[in-house]
XYZ file of C-alpha atoms in Angstrom:
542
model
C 39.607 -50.294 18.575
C 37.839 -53.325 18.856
C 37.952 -52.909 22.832
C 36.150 -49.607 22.362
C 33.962 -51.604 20.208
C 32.913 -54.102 22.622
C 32.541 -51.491 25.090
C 29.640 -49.471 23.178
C 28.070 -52.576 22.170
C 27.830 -53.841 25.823
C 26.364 -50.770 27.371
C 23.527 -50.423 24.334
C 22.712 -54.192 25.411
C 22.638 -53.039 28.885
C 20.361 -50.281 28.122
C 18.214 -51.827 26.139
C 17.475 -54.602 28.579
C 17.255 -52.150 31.572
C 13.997 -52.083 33.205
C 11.425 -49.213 32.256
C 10.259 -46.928 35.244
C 7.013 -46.606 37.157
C 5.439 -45.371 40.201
C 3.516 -48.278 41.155
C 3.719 -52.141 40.754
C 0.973 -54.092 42.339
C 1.360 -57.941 41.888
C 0.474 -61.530 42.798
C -3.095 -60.474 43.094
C -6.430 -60.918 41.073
C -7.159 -58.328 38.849
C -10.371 -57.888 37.523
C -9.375 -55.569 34.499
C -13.295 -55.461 33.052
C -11.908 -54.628 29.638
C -14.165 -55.890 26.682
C -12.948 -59.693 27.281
C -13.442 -59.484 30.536
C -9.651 -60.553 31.514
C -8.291 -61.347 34.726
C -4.305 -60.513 35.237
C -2.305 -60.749 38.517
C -0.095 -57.600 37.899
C -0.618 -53.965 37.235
C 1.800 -50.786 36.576
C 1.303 -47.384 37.098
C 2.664 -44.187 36.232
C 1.939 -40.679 36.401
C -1.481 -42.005 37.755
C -2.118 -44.102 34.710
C -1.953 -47.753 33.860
C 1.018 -48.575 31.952
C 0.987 -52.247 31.685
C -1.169 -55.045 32.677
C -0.479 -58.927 33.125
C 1.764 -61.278 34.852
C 4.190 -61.251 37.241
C 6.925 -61.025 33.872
C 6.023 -57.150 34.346
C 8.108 -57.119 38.271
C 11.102 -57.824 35.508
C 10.395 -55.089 32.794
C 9.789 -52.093 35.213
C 11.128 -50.642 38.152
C 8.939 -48.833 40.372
C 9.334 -46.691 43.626
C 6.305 -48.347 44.877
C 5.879 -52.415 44.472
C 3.466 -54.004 46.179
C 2.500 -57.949 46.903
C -1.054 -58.147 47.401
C -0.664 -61.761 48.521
C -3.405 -63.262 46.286
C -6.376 -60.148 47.165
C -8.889 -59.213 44.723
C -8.480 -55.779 42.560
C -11.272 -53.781 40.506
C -11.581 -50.742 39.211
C -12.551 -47.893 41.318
C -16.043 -48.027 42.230
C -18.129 -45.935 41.177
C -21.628 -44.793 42.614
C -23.762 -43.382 39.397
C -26.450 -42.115 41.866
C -26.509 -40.390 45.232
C -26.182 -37.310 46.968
C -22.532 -36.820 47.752
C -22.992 -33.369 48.912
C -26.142 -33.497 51.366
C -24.350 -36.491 52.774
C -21.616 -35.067 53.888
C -24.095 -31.766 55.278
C -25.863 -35.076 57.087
C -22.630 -36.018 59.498
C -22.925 -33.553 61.594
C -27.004 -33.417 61.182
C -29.432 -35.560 63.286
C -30.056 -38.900 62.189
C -33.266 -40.545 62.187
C -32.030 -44.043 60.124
C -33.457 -47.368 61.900
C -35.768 -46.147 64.290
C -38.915 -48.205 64.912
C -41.060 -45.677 65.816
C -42.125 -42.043 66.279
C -41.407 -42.161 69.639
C -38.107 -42.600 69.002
C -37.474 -39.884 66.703
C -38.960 -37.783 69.153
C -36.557 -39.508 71.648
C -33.264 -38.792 69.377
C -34.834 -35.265 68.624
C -34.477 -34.180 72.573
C -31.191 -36.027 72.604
C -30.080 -34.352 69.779
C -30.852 -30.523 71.286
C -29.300 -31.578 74.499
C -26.182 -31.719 73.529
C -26.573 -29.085 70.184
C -28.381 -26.392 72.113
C -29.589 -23.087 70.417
C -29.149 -25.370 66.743
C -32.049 -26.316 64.386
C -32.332 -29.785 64.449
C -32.117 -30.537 60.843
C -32.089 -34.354 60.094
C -33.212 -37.176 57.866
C -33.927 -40.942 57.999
C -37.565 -41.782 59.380
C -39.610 -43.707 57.189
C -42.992 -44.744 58.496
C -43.254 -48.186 56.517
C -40.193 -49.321 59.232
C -43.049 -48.529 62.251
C -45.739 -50.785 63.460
C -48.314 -47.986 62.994
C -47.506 -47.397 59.210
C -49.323 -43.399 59.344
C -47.422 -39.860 58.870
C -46.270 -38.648 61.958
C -47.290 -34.796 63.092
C -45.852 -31.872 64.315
C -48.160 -32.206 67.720
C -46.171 -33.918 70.086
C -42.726 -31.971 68.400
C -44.616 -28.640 69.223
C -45.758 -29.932 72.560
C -42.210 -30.592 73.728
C -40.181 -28.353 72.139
C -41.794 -24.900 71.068
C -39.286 -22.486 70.500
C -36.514 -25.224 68.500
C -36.344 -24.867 64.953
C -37.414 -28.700 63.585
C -36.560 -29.935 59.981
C -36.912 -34.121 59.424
C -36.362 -35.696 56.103
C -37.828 -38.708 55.243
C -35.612 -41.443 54.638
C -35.920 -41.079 50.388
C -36.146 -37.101 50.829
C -39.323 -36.424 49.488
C -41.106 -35.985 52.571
C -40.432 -33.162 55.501
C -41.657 -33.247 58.614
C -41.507 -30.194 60.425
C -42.743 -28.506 63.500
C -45.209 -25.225 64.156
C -42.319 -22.761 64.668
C -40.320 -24.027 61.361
C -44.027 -23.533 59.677
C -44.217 -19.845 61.277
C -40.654 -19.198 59.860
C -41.141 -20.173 56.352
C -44.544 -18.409 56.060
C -46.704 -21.485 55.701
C -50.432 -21.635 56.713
C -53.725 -23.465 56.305
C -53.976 -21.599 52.781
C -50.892 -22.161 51.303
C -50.643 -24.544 48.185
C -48.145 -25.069 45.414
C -47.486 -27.101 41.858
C -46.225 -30.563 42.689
C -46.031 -30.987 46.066
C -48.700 -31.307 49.143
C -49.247 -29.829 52.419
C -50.454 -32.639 54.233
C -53.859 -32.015 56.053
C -55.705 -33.267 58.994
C -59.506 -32.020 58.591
C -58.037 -29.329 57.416
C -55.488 -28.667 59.678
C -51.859 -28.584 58.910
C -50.150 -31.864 59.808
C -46.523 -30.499 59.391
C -45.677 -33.442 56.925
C -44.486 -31.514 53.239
C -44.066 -33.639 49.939
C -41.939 -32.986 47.385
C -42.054 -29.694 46.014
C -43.688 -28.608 49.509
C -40.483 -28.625 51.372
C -38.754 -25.750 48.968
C -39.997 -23.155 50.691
C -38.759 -24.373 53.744
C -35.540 -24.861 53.158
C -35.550 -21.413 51.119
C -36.171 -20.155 55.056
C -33.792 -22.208 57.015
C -30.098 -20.867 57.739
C -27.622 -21.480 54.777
C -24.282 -23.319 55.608
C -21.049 -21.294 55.667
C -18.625 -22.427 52.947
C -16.381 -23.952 55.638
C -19.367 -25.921 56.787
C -19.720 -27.155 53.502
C -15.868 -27.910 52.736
C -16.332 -30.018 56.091
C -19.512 -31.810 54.684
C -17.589 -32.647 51.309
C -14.062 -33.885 53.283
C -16.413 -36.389 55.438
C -18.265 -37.521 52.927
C -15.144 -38.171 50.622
C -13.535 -40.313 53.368
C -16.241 -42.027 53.783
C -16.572 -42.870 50.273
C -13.273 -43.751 49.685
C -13.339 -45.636 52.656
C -16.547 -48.359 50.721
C -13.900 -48.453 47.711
C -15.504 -45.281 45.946
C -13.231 -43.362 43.831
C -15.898 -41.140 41.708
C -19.749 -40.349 42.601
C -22.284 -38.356 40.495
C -23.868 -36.455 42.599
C -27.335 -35.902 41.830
C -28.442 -32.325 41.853
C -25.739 -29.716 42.625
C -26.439 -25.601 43.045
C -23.618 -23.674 41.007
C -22.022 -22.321 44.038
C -21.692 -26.293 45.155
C -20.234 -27.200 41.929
C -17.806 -24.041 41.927
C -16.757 -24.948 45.478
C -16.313 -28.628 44.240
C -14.032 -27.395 41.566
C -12.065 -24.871 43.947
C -11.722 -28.094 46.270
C -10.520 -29.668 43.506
C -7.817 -27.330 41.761
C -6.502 -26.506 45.330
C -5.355 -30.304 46.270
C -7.940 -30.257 49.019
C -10.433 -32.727 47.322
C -9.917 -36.018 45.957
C -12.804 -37.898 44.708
C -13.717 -37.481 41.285
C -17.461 -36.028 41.055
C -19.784 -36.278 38.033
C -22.153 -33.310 39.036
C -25.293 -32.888 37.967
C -26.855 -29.641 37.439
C -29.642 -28.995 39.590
C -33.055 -27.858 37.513
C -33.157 -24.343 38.838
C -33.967 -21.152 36.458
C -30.032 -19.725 37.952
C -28.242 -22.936 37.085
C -29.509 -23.165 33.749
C -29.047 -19.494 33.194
C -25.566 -20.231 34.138
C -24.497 -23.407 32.436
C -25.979 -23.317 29.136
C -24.296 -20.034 28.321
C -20.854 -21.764 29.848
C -21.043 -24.882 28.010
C -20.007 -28.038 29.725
C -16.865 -28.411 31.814
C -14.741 -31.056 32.115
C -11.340 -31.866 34.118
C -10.057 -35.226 35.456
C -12.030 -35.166 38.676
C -14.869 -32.732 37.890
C -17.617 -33.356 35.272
C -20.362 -31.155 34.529
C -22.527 -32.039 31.011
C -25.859 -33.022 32.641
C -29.097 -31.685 34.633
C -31.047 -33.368 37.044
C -34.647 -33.290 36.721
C -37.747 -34.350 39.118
C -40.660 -36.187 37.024
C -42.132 -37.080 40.391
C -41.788 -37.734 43.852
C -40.987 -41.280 45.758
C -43.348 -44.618 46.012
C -42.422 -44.334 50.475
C -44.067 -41.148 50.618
C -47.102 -41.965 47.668
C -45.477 -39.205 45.527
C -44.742 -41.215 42.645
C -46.808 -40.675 39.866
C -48.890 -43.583 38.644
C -51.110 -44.226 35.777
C -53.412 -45.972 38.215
C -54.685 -44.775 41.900
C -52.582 -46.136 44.450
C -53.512 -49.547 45.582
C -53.483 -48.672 49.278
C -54.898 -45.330 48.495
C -57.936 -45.070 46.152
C -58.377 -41.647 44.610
C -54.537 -41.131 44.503
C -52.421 -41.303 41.740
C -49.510 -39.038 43.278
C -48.225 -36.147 41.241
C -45.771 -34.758 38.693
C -43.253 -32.748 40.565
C -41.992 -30.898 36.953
C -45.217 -30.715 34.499
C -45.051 -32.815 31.711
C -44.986 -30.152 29.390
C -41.954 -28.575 31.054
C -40.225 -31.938 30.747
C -40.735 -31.854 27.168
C -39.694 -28.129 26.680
C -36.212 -28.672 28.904
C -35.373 -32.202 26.358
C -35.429 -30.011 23.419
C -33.418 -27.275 25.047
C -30.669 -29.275 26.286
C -30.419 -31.430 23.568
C -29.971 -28.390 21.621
C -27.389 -27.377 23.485
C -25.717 -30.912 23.988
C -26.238 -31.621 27.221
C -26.844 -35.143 29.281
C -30.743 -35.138 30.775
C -30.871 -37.140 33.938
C -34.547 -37.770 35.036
C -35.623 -38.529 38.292
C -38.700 -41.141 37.680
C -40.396 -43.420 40.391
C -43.873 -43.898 38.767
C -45.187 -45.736 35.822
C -46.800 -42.702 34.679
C -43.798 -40.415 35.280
C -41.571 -43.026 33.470
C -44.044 -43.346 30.037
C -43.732 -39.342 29.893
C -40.381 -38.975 30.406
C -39.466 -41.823 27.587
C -42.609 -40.449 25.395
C -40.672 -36.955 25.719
C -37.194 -38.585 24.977
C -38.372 -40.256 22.207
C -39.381 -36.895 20.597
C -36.096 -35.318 21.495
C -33.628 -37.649 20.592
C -33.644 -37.778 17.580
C -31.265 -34.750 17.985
C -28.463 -36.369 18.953
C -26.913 -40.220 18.155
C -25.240 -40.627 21.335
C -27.466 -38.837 24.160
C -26.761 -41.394 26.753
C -29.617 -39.839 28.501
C -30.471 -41.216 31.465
C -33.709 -42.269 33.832
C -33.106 -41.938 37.119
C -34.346 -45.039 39.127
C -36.874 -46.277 36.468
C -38.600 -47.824 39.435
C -41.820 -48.567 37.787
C -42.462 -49.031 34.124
C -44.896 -51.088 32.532
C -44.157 -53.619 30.359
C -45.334 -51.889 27.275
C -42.897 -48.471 27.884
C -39.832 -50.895 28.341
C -39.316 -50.708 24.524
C -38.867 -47.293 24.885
C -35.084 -48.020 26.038
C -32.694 -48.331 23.909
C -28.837 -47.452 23.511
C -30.271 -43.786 23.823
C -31.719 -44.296 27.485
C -29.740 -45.603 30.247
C -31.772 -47.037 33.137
C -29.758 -45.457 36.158
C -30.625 -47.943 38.889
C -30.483 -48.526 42.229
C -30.891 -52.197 43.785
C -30.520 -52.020 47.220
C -34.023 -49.664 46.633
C -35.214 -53.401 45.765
C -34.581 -55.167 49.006
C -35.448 -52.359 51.353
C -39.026 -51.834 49.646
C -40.223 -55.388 48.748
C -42.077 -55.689 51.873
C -44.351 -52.931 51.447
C -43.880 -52.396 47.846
C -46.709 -54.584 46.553
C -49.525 -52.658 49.112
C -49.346 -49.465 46.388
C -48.839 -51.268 43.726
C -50.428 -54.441 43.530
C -49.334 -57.622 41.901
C -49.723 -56.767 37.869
C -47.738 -53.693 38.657
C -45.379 -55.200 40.591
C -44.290 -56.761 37.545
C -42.642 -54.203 36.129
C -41.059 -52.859 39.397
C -37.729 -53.123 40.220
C -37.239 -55.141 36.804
C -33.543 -54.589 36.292
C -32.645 -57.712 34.341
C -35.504 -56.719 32.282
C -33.941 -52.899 31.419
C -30.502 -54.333 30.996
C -32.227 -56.958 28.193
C -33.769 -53.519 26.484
C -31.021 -50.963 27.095
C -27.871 -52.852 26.523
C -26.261 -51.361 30.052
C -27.334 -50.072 33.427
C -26.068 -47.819 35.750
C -25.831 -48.720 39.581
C -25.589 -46.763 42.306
C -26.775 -46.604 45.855
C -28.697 -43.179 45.963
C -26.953 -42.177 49.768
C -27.927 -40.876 52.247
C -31.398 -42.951 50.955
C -29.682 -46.248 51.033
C -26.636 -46.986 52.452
C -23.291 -46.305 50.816
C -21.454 -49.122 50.361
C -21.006 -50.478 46.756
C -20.822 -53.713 47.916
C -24.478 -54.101 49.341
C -25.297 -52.588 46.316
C -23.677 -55.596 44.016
C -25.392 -58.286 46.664
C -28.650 -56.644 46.091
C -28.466 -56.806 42.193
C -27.816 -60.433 42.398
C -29.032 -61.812 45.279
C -32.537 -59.233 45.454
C -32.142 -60.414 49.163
C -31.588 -58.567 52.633
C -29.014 -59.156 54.452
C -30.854 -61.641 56.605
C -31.558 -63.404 53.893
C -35.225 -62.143 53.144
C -36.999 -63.173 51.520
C -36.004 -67.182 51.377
C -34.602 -67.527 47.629
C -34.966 -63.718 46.629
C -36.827 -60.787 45.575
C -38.630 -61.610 42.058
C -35.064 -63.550 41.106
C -36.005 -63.369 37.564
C -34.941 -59.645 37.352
C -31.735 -60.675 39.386
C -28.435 -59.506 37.818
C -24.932 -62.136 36.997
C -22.156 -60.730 38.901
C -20.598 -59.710 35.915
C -23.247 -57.410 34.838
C -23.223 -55.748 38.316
C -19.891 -55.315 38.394
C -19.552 -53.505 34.602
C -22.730 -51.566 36.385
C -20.594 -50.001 39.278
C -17.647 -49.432 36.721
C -17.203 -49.950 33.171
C -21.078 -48.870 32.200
C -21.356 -46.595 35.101
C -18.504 -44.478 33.177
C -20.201 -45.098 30.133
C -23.203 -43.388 31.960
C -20.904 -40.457 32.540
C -19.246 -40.224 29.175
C -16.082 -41.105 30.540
C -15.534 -44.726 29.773
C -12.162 -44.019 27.524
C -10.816 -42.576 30.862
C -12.224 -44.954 33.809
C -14.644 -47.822 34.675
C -11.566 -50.631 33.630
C -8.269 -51.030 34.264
C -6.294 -50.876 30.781
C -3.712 -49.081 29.273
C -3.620 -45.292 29.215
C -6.501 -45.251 31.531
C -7.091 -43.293 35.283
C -5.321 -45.710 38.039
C -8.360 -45.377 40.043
C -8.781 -49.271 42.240
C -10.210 -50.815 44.868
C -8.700 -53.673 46.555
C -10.796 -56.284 48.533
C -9.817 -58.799 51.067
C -12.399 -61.626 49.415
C -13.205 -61.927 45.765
C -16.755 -60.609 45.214
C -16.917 -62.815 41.569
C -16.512 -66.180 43.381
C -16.973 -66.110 47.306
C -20.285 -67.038 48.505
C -23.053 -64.313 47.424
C -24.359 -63.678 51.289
C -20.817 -63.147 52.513
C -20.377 -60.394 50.089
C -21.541 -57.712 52.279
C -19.245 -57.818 54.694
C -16.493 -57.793 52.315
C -13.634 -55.885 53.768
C -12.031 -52.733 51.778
C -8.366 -53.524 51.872
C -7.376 -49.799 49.898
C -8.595 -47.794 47.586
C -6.593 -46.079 44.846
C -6.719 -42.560 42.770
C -4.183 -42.231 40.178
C -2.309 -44.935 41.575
C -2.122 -42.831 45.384
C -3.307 -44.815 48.561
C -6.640 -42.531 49.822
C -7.497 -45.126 52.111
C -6.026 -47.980 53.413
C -7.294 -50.713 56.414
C -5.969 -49.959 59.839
C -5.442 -53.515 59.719
């Protein structure tokens, strides 16, 4: 009897001591957890593509994964994530022309005939000029295009895709003449004579006449663009301004295994979508998110769209224009409050950002936690900054900083330069900011996005000692802004943005440590992995 005794007791001790199970252990590493103390651990577990546990290495002896990894002493965040660009056109964008980097019209024209020789019969659809880059700082025209290639179908975005350039037989196609004229957007005109430049809400019609991508072309465009993504340490993106049938194929992608990247999808502001949505509600699984709508106040500052209270400094008589009128604005807040949805407002301008805080002022009083959001908040003057608030997120993007300082100042001037690009300033007013890159505009990497918040520098190092360093954010605040108040953006911070109990496994690991290495190495920072629900979705070849 007492054998028996000692038996039982043994094997409960041996049970109770035995280590739990997991899926993952990652270990001996630095773990930038971004919780509310802002903790660092060396050890994380995961299971069923959660966190379990997080600490020391004491966790290798309390559970007993399939999966344990030494990370030898590298650096681990939370996934990434991008709270502005346009995941979708990206992707279309890979197997599209691009025009990124070139110095000069010339050379587009140069990659354009390169382009058709080896695409033949295929419009050449591409984007990435941007005349500020050339030594003559002017529009380019269609003549030369229409000179050397008359029978090609030509599209060419401007670098921040508010400009089109296109070429006489894309003009012929779409139905566009010397008469033709439309709300919020401008046919550019040479004495009167069609240039073959578009701006803004120019370009719709367009692309309403251009050839429509098959659904496998645009299941390729998403698949490239995801491995890039996950390949700069990306694990979600809000993409800003998806059709319905993009968002349906998203979710098909999604539900079928085939896509992996978790997508916070914003409604494009079309008459269909909204038809659509607010009778369906908001939707909602672990990788797909769909509560908000994108909305254009105005165009881009590049392409003197953006709508200021003042006439252009560079361009007396023009104040740009609103691409959405501002009592349409107005009329969508109070509808999609109503119906509890996020607003997400595109606004470059200082005039464009006092009417889209005047009309979220009025509206929000609807709802106590709106988390609506301004997209870019580029230019506001320093009397509209009190308009932000734990309401209003400023959703920014700093590499926009460093790649317009040099020509910024020629529209704006120096007092309203002052309020540009003042992202210390909206994080002092708003409590949080969002950061993202705004791809294919910028380049994707979250990592030149973090160098431009704090160092408001080019990679060169330009200018000496930074952009206006007074608006310059810690590396702690850019880091919650790519992941802890990025989610918080997207409603989703009790899921994502940290790593923490109960939470989405979703990491990036890096071969330096972003928090302490020297501020100008960070860009070349190497992705070592990144993680979704504790699965490898890209590792180094090295």
């Amino acid at each position: 009897m007492r054998t028996a005794l000692s038996l039982v007791f043994s094997f409960l001790l041996f049970t109770s001591c035995a280590p739990d199970t997991a899926d993952l252990i990652i270990h001996n590493a630095t773990v930038y957890t971004v919780n509310e103390s802002f903790e660092t651990a060396t050890a994380v577990v995961v299971k069923d593509g959660k966190f379990i546990a997080i600490g020391g290495e004491d966790l290798l002896n309390q559970y007993k994964a399939r999966s344990v990894v030494d990370l030898k002493g590298f650096s681990v965040y939370p996934g990434f994530i991008d709270a502005h660009c346009h995941f979708y056109n990206f992707g279309l964008l890979q197997e599209q022309l691009d025009l990124s980097g070139t110095k000069s019209f010339e050379e587009v024209v140069d990659r354009v005939a390169s382009y058709i020789a080896t695409n033949p019969g295929v419009p050449v659809l591409g984007q990435g000029w941007d005349q500020n880059s050339w030594e003559v700082k002017e529009y380019p025209t269609k003549d030369i295009l229409d000179k050397r290639f008359p029978e090609q179908l030509i599209a060419l975005k401007r670098v921040d895709g508010h400009a089109l350039l296109v070429n006489q037989t894309t003009l012929d196609l779409a139905g566009i003449n010397s008469t033709t004229s439309v709300d919020g957007g401008v046919f550019v005109r040479a004495e009167g004579v069609l240039t073959g430049v578009l701006i803004d809400n120019a370009m719709d019609q367009v692309y309403a006449a251009l050839p429509k991508p098959t659904k496998q072309q645009q299941t390729t465009a998403l698949l490239a663009a995801q491995a890039i993504a996950f390949k700069n340490g990306l694990t979600t993106v809000d993409d800003a301004g998806l059709d319905k049938e993009q968002l349906q194929l998203i979710e098909s992608l999604h539900e079928e295994g085939v896509l992996d990247i978790r997508v916070y999808g914003m409604i494009s502001n079309t008459p269909e979508n909204l038809a659509y949505y607010l009778e369906k509600g908001t939707t909602q699984t672990e990788r797909l998110n769909i509560r908000s709508v994108k909305v254009y106040a105005d165009g881009a500052l590049g392409s003197r769209g953006a709508a200021l209270k003042k006439e252009y400094s560079d361009a007396p008589g023009n104040h740009g224009s609103f691409v959405t009128p501002v009592d349409q604005i107005e009329a969508l807040a109070y509808v999609l409050a109503k119906k509890g949805f996020q607003m997400n407002t595109h606004a470059i301008g200082d005039a464009a950002n006092y009417e889209v805080l005047n009309a979220y002022k009025k509206v929000l009083t609807i709802d106590a936690d709106p988390r609506w959001r301004i997209e870019h908040a580029q230019i506001v003057s320093l009397e509209d900054r009190e308009f932000f608030g734990t309401k209003i997120i400023p959703s920014i993007q700093p590499t926009h900083a460093t790649s317009d300082m040099f020509w910024a100042d020629e529209r704006l001037g120096d007092d309203r330069m002052q309020g540009a690009y003042a992202y210390k300033s909206l994080l002092d007013w708003s409590g949080r900011v969002a950061l993202g890159t705004d791809f294919p505009v910028e380049h994707v990497s979250p990592l030149k996005t973090f160098y431009a918040a704090v160092a408001r520098t080019t990679e060169e190092q330009l200018p000496e000692g930074g952009f206006q360093m007074g608006d310059a954010l810690t590396r702690m605040e850019a880091l919650k802004g790519m992941t802890l108040w990025a989610a918080y953006a997207n409603f989703e911070e009790e899921i994502k943005g940290s790593i923490e109990v109960g939470k989405l496994a979703d990491m990036v690991i890096l071969k330096q440590d972003i928090m302490n290495i020297d501020i100008h190495e960070v860009p070349q920072v190497e992705v070592i992995a990144t993680i979704v629900d504790g699965n490898i979705v890209y590792r180094a070849s090295n």
